CSV table of C-alpha atoms in Angstrom, one decimal:
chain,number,residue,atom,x,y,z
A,1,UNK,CA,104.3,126.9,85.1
A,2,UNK,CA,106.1,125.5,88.2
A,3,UNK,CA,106.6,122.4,89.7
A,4,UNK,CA,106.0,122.6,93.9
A,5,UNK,CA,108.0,119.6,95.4
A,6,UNK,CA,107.2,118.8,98.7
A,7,UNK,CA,109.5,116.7,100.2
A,8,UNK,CA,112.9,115.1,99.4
A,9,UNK,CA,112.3,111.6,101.3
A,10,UNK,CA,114.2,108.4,100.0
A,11,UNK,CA,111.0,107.8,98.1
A,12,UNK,CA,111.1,110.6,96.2
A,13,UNK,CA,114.4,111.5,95.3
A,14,UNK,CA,114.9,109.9,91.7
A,15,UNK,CA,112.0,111.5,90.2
A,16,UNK,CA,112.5,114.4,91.4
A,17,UNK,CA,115.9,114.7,89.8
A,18,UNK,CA,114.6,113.3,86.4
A,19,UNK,CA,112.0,116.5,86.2
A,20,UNK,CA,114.7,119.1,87.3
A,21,UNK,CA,117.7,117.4,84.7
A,22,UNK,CA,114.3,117.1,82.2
A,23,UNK,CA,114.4,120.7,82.2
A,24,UNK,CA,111.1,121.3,84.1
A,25,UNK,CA,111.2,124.6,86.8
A,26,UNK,CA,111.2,123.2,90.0
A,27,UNK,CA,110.8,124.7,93.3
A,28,UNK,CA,111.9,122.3,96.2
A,29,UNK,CA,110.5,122.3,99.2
A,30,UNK,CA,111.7,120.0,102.4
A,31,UNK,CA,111.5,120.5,106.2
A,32,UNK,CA,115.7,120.6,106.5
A,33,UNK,CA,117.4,122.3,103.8
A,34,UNK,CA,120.9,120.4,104.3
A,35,UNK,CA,118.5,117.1,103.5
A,36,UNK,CA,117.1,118.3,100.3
A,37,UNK,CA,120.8,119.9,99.3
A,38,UNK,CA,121.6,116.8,99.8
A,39,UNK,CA,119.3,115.4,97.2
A,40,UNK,CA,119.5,117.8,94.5
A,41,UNK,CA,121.9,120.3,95.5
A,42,UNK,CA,124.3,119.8,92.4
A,43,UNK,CA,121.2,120.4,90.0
A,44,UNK,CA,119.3,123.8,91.3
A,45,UNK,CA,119.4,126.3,94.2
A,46,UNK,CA,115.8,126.7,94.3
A,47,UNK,CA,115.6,124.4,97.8
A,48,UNK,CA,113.4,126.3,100.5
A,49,UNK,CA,112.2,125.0,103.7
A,50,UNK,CA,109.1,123.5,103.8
A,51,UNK,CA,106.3,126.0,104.9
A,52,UNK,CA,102.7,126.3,103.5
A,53,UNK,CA,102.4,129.9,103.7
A,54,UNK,CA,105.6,130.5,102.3
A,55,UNK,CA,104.5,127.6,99.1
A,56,UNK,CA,101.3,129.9,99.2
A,57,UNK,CA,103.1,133.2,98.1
A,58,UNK,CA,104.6,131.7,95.4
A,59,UNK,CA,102.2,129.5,94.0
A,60,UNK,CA,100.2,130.4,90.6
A,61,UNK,CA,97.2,129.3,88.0
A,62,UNK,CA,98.6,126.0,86.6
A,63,UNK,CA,101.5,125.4,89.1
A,64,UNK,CA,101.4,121.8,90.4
A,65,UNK,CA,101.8,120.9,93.9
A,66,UNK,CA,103.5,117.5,95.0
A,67,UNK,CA,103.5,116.5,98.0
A,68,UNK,CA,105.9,113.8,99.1
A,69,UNK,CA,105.1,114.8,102.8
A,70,UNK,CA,103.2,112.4,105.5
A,71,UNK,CA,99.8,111.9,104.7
A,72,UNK,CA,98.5,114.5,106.9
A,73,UNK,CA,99.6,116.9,104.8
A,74,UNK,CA,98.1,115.9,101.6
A,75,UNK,CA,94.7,117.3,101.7
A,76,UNK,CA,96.1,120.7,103.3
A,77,UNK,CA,98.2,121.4,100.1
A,78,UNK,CA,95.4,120.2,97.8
A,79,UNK,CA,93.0,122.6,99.2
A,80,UNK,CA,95.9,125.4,99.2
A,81,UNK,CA,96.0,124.0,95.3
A,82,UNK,CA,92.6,124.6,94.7
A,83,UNK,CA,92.6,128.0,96.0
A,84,UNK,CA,95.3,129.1,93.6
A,85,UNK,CA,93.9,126.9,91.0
A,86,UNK,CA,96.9,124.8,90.6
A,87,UNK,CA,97.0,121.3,90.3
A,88,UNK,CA,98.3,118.8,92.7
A,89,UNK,CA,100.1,115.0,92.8
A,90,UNK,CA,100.4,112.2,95.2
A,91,UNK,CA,101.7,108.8,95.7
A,92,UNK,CA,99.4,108.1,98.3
A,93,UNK,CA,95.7,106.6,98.6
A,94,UNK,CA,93.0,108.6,98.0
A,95,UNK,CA,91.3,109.2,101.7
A,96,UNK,CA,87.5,110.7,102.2
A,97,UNK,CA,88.9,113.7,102.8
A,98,UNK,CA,90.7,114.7,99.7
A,99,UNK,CA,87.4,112.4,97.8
A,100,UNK,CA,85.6,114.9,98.9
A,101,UNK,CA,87.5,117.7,97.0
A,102,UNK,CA,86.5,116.2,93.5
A,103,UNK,CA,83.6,118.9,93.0
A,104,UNK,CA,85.4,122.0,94.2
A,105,UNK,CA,88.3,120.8,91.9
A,106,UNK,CA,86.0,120.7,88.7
A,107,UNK,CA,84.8,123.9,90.0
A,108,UNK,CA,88.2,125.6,89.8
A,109,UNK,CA,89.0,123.6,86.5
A,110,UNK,CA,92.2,121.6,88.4
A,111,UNK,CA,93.3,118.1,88.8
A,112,UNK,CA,94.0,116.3,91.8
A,113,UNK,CA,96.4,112.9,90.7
A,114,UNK,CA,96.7,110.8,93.3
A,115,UNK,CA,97.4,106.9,93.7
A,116,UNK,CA,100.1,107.1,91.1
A,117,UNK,CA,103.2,105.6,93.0
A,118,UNK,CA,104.3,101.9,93.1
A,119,UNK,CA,101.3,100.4,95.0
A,120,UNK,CA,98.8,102.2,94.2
A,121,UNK,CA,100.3,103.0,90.9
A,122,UNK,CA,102.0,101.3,89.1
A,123,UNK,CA,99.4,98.2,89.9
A,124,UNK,CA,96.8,100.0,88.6
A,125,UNK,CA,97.9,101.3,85.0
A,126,UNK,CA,98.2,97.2,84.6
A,127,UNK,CA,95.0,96.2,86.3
A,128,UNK,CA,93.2,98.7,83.6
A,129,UNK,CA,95.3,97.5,81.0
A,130,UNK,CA,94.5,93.7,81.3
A,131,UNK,CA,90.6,94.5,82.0
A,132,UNK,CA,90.8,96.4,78.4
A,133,UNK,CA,92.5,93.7,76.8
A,134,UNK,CA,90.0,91.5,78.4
A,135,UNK,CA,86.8,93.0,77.5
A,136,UNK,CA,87.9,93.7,74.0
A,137,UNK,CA,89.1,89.8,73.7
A,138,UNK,CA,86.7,87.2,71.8
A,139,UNK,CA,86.8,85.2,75.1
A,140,UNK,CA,84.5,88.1,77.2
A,141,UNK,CA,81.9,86.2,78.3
A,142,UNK,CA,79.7,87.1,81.2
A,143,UNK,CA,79.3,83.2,81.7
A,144,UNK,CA,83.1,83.2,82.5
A,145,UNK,CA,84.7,83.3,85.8
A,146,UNK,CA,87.2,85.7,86.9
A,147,UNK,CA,90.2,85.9,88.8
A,148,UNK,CA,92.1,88.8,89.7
A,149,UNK,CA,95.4,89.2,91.7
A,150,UNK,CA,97.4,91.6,92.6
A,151,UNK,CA,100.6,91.2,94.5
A,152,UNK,CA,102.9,93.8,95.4
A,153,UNK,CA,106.3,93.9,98.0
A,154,UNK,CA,109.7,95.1,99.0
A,155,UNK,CA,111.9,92.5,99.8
A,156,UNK,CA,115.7,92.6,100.5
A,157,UNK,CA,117.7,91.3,97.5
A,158,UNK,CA,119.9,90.0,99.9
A,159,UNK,CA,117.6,87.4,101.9
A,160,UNK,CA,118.1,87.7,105.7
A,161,UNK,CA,117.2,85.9,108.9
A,162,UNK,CA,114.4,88.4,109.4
A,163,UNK,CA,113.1,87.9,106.1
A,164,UNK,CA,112.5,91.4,105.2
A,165,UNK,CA,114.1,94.8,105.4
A,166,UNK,CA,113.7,98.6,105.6
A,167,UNK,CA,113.9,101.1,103.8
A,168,UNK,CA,112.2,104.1,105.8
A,169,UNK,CA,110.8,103.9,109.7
A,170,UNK,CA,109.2,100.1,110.2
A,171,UNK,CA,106.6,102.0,112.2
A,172,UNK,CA,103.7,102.0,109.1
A,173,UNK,CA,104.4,98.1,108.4
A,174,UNK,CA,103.6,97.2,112.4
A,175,UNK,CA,100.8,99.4,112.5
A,176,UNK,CA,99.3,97.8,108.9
A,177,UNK,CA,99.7,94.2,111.0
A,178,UNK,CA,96.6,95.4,113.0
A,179,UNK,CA,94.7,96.4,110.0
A,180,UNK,CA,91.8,94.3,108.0
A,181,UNK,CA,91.5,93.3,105.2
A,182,UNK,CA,88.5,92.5,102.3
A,183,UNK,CA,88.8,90.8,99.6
A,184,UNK,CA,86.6,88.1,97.5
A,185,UNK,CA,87.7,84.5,97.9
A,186,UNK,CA,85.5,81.7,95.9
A,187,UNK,CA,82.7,84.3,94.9
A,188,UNK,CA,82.1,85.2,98.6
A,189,UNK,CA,83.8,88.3,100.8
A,190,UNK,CA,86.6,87.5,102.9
A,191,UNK,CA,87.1,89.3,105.6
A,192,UNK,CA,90.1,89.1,107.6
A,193,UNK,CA,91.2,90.7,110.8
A,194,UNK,CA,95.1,90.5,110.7
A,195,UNK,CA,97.2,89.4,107.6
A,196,UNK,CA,98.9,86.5,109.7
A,197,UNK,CA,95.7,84.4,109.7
A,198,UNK,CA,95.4,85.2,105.4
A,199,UNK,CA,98.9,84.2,104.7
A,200,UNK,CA,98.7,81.8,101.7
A,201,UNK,CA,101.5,81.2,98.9
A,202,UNK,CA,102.0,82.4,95.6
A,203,UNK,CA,104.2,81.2,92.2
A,204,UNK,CA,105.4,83.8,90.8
A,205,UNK,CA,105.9,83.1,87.0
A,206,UNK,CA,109.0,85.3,86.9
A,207,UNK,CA,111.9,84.1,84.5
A,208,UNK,CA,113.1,81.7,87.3
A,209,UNK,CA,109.6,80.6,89.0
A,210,UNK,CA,109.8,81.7,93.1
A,211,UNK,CA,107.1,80.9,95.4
A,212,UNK,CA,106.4,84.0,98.1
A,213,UNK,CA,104.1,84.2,101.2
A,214,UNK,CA,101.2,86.9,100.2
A,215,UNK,CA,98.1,88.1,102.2
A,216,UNK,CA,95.1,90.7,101.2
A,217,UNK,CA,96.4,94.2,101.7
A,218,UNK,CA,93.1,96.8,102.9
A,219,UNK,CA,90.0,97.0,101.5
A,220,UNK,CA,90.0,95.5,97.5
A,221,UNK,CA,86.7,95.6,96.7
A,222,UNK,CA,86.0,99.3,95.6
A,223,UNK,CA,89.3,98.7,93.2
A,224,UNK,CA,86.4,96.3,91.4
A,225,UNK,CA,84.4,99.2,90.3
A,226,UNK,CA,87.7,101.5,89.8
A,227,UNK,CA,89.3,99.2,87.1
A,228,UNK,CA,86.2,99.2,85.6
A,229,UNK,CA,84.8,95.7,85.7
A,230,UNK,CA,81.9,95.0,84.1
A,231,UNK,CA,78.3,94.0,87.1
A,232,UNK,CA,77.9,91.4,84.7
A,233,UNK,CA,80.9,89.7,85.3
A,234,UNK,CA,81.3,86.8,88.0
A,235,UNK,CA,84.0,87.5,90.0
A,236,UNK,CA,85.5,84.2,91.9
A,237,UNK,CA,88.6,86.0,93.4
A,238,UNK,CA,89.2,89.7,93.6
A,239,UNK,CA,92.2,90.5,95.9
A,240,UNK,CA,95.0,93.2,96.1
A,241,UNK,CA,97.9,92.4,98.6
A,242,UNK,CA,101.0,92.3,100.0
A,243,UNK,CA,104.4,89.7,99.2
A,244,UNK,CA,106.6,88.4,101.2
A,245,UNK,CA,109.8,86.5,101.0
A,246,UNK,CA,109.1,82.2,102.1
A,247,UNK,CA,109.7,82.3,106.0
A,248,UNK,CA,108.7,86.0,106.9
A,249,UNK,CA,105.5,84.5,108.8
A,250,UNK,CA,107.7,82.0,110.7
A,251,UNK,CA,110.6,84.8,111.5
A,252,UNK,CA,107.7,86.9,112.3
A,253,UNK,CA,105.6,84.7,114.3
A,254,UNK,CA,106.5,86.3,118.1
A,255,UNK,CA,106.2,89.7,116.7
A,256,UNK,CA,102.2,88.9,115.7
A,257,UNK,CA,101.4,87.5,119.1
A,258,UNK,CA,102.5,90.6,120.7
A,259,UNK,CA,101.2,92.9,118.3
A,260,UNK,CA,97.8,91.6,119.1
A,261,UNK,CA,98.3,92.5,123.1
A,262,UNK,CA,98.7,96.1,122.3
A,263,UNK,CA,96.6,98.3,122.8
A,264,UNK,CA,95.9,102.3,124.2
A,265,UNK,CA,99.3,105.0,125.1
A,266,UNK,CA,101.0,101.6,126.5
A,267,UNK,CA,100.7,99.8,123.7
A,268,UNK,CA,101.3,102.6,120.7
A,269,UNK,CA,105.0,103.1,123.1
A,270,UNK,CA,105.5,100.2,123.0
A,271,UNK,CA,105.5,99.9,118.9
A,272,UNK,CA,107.6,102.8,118.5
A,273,UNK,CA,110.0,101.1,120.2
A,274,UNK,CA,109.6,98.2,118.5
A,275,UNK,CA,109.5,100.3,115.2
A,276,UNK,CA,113.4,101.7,116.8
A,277,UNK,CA,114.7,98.3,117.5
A,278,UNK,CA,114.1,97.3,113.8
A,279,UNK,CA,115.2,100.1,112.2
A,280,UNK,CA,118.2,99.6,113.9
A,281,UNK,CA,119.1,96.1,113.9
A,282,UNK,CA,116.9,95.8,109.8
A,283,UNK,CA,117.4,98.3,108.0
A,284,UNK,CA,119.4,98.8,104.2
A,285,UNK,CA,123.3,98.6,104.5
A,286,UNK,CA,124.8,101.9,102.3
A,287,UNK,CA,124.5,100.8,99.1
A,288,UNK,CA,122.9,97.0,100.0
A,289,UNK,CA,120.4,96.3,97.0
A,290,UNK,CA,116.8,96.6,97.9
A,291,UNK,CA,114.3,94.1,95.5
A,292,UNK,CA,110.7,95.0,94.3
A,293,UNK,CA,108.3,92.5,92.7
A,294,UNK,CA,105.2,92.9,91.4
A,295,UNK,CA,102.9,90.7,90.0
A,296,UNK,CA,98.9,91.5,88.7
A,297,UNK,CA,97.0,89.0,87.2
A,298,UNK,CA,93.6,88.2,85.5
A,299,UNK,CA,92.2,85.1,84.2
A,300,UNK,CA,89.1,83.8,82.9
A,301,UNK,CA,87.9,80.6,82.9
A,302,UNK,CA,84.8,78.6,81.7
A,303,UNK,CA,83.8,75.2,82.8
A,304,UNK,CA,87.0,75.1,85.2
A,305,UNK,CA,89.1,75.9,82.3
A,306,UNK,CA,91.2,78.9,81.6
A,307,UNK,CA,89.9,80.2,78.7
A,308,UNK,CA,91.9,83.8,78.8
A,309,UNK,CA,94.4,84.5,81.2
A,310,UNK,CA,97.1,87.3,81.5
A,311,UNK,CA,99.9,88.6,83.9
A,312,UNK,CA,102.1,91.3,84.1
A,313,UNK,CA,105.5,90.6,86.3
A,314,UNK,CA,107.9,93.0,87.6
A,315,UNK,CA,110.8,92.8,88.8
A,316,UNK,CA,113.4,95.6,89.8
A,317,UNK,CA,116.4,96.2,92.4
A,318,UNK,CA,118.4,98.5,93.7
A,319,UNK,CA,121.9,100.3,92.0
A,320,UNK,CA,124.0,102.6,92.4
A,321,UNK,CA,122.0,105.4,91.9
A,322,UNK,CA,118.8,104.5,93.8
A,323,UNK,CA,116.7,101.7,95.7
A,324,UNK,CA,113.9,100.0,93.5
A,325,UNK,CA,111.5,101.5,95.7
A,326,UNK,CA,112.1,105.0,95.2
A,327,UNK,CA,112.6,104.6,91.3
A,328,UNK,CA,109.4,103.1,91.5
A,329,UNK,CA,107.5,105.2,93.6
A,330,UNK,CA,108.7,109.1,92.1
A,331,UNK,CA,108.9,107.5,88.3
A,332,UNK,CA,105.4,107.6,88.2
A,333,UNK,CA,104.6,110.6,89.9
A,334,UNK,CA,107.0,112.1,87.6
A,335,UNK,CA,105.1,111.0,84.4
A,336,UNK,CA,101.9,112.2,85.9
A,337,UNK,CA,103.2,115.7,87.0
A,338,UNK,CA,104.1,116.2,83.2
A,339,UNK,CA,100.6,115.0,81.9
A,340,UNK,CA,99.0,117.6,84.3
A,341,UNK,CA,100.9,120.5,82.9
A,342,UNK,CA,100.3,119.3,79.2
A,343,UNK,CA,96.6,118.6,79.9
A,344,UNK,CA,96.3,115.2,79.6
A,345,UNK,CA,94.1,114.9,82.3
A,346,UNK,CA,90.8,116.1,83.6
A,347,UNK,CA,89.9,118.2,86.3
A,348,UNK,CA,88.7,116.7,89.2
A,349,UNK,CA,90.2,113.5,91.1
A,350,UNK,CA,92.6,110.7,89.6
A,351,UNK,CA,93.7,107.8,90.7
A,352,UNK,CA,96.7,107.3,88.7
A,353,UNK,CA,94.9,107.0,84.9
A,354,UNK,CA,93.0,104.9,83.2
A,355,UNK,CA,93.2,106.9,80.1
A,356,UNK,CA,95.2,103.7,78.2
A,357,UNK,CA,97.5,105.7,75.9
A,358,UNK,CA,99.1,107.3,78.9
A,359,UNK,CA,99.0,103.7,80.4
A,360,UNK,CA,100.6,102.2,77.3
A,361,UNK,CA,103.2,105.5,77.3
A,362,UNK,CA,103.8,105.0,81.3
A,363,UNK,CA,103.9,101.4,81.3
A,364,UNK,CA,107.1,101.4,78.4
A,365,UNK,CA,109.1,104.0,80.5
A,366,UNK,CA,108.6,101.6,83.7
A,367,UNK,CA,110.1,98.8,82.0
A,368,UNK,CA,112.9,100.4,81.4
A,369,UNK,CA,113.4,101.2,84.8
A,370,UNK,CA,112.7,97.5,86.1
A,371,UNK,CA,115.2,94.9,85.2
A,372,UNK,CA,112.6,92.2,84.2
A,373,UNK,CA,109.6,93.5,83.0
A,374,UNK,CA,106.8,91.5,81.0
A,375,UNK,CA,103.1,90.9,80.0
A,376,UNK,CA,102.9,86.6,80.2
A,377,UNK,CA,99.9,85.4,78.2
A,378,UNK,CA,99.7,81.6,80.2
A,379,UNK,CA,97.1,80.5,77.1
A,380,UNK,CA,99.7,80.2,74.6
């Protein structure tokens, strides 16, 4: 059974290379060959450019397609999966579009893995882990209140004047500014409509407390139902989002107000060359250390006391061999490609797992990517 790589981006470089030196057979497939040579060139020969038709002829019962490729091309290659009954894998959220595959891939017997990344990812095998822990705990109470966070960024190890680097094309970040958000906030919904007027601040408890700048990320209230929370429980904050480094809202401040003039052709011009001038005056030095820190949390309380609370803390840079981000991004996708070919999974759609001895298994192997990794129980 072979492994269909699509796309040798920064992002998915180091897992990648741990599945071809892990022995797996691996059939890469980029858009320039000289970039994916580049990447893997002194491990295989199999490098082809990227075509579907040409992934098509070669594709069998049990392959797995991964698709590292812009999002547009994600439900294309699960549907070309699904018609050779293979399986496929993706980083990226799950959209309508490839939600809507789940029946024809039970159908054909396959598994479509998706969400299993660094955010979504990574984030979720803890969320499901601490809700387990949770409802198994002799504190589970449905007259308890619960709080759950989820904060998730790529910082520069290095802190600059901008507060924030790049590691790939700044256009996705300025387009997420215009984006809203939903989250629950003292037991109602919040709703915001730009993360610069949700920007509140977070203590990290990593081994030297830092304080960041954090703001809900998309839409967090169908991750309620996905990690499996129980209707009985009250939920007083329920929020996945994004971290920033002290001072990115002040550095950013002009950048918001004109964001929020744009609009129509004009206005998306004017972002790409916004998304230009960044790249070029913000983006990672050759070999400058990129920084990743993650931090999900749930706690209970009763009577405005915690009565069980948990959080799992990440924290990873760049070296030598790669950024934090890609580690952290292709790791994962990398573990769940070699669940689907052992069967580990069912058919149908996945968002990451929440099948807890994978999580348990997954979760070790991150930490040892990550240079501070830990599970802090704040009740004892």
């Amino acid at each position: 059974m072979a492994i269909h790589w699509c796309g040798t981006g920064l992002s998915a470089i180091p897992g990648l290379r741990r599945l071809i030196k892990d022995g797996h057979e691996v059939v890469v497939w980029n858009r320039t060959i000289e970039k994916a040579k580049e990447a893997v060139g002194n491990l295989t020969d199999d490098i082809h450019i990227f075509n579907k038709e040409a992934i098509e002829s070669k594709l069998t019962s049990g392959d797995v397609v991964v698709s590292m490729l812009p999002g547009d091309w994600h439900v294309p290659l699960a549907e070309l999966a699904i018609s050779k009954k293979a399986h496929f894998v993706s980083s990226s959220y799950i959209a309508p579009e490839m939600r809507a595959l789940d029946a024809k891939a039970k159908e054909a017997g396959i598994t479509l893995v998706n969400e299993i990344g660094l955010d979504p990812g990574i984030d979720h095998l803890m969320a499901h882990q601490l809700v387990e822990e949770y409802r198994g705990s002799n504190q589970n109470s449905p007259d308890n209140n619960l709080s759950f966070i989820s904060y998730c960024g790529g910082i520069p190890k290095i802190p600059n004047d901008f507060k924030y680097k790049f590691s790939w094309s700044p256009l996705g970040v300025l387009k997420a500014l215009k984006s809203p958000s939903k989250s629950i906030r003292d037991f109602k919904e919040y709703d915001v409509d730009r993360p610069w007027n949700a920007i509140s601040s977070y203590d990290a408890p990593l081994t030297q407390p830092e304080s960041f700048e954090v703001y809900p990320n998309r839409d967090s209230l169908p991750f309620i139902k996905q990690y499996h929370f129980d209707p009985q429980w009250k939920i007083k904050e329920f929020v996945r989002g994004t971290l920033r480094l002290n001072g990115w809202t002040k550095a950013w401040n002009n950048i918001f107000e004109e964001i929020e003039t744009l609009s129509g052709p004009t206005g998306e011009s004017r972002i790409q060359e916004m998304s230009d001038q960044f790249w070029k005056e913000n983006s990672y030095e050759e070999g400058e250390p990129d920084r990743v820190v993650l931090c999900v949390g749930l706690k209970a309380e009763k009577e405005n006391s915690s009565v069980w609370h948990k959080t799992f803390v990440m924290d990873a840079w760049g070296d030598k061999e790669s950024t934090a981000m890609a580690r952290l991004v292709s790791f994962p996708v990398s573990y769940a490609v070699e669940a689907v070919l052992t069967n580990k999974l069912p058919s149908g759609i996945q968002a990451a797992t929440d099948n807890l001895t994978l999580i348990t298994e997954w979760l070790d192997k991150i930490a040892d990517i990550a240079q501070h990794f830990q599970i802090i129980d704040h009740n004892q």
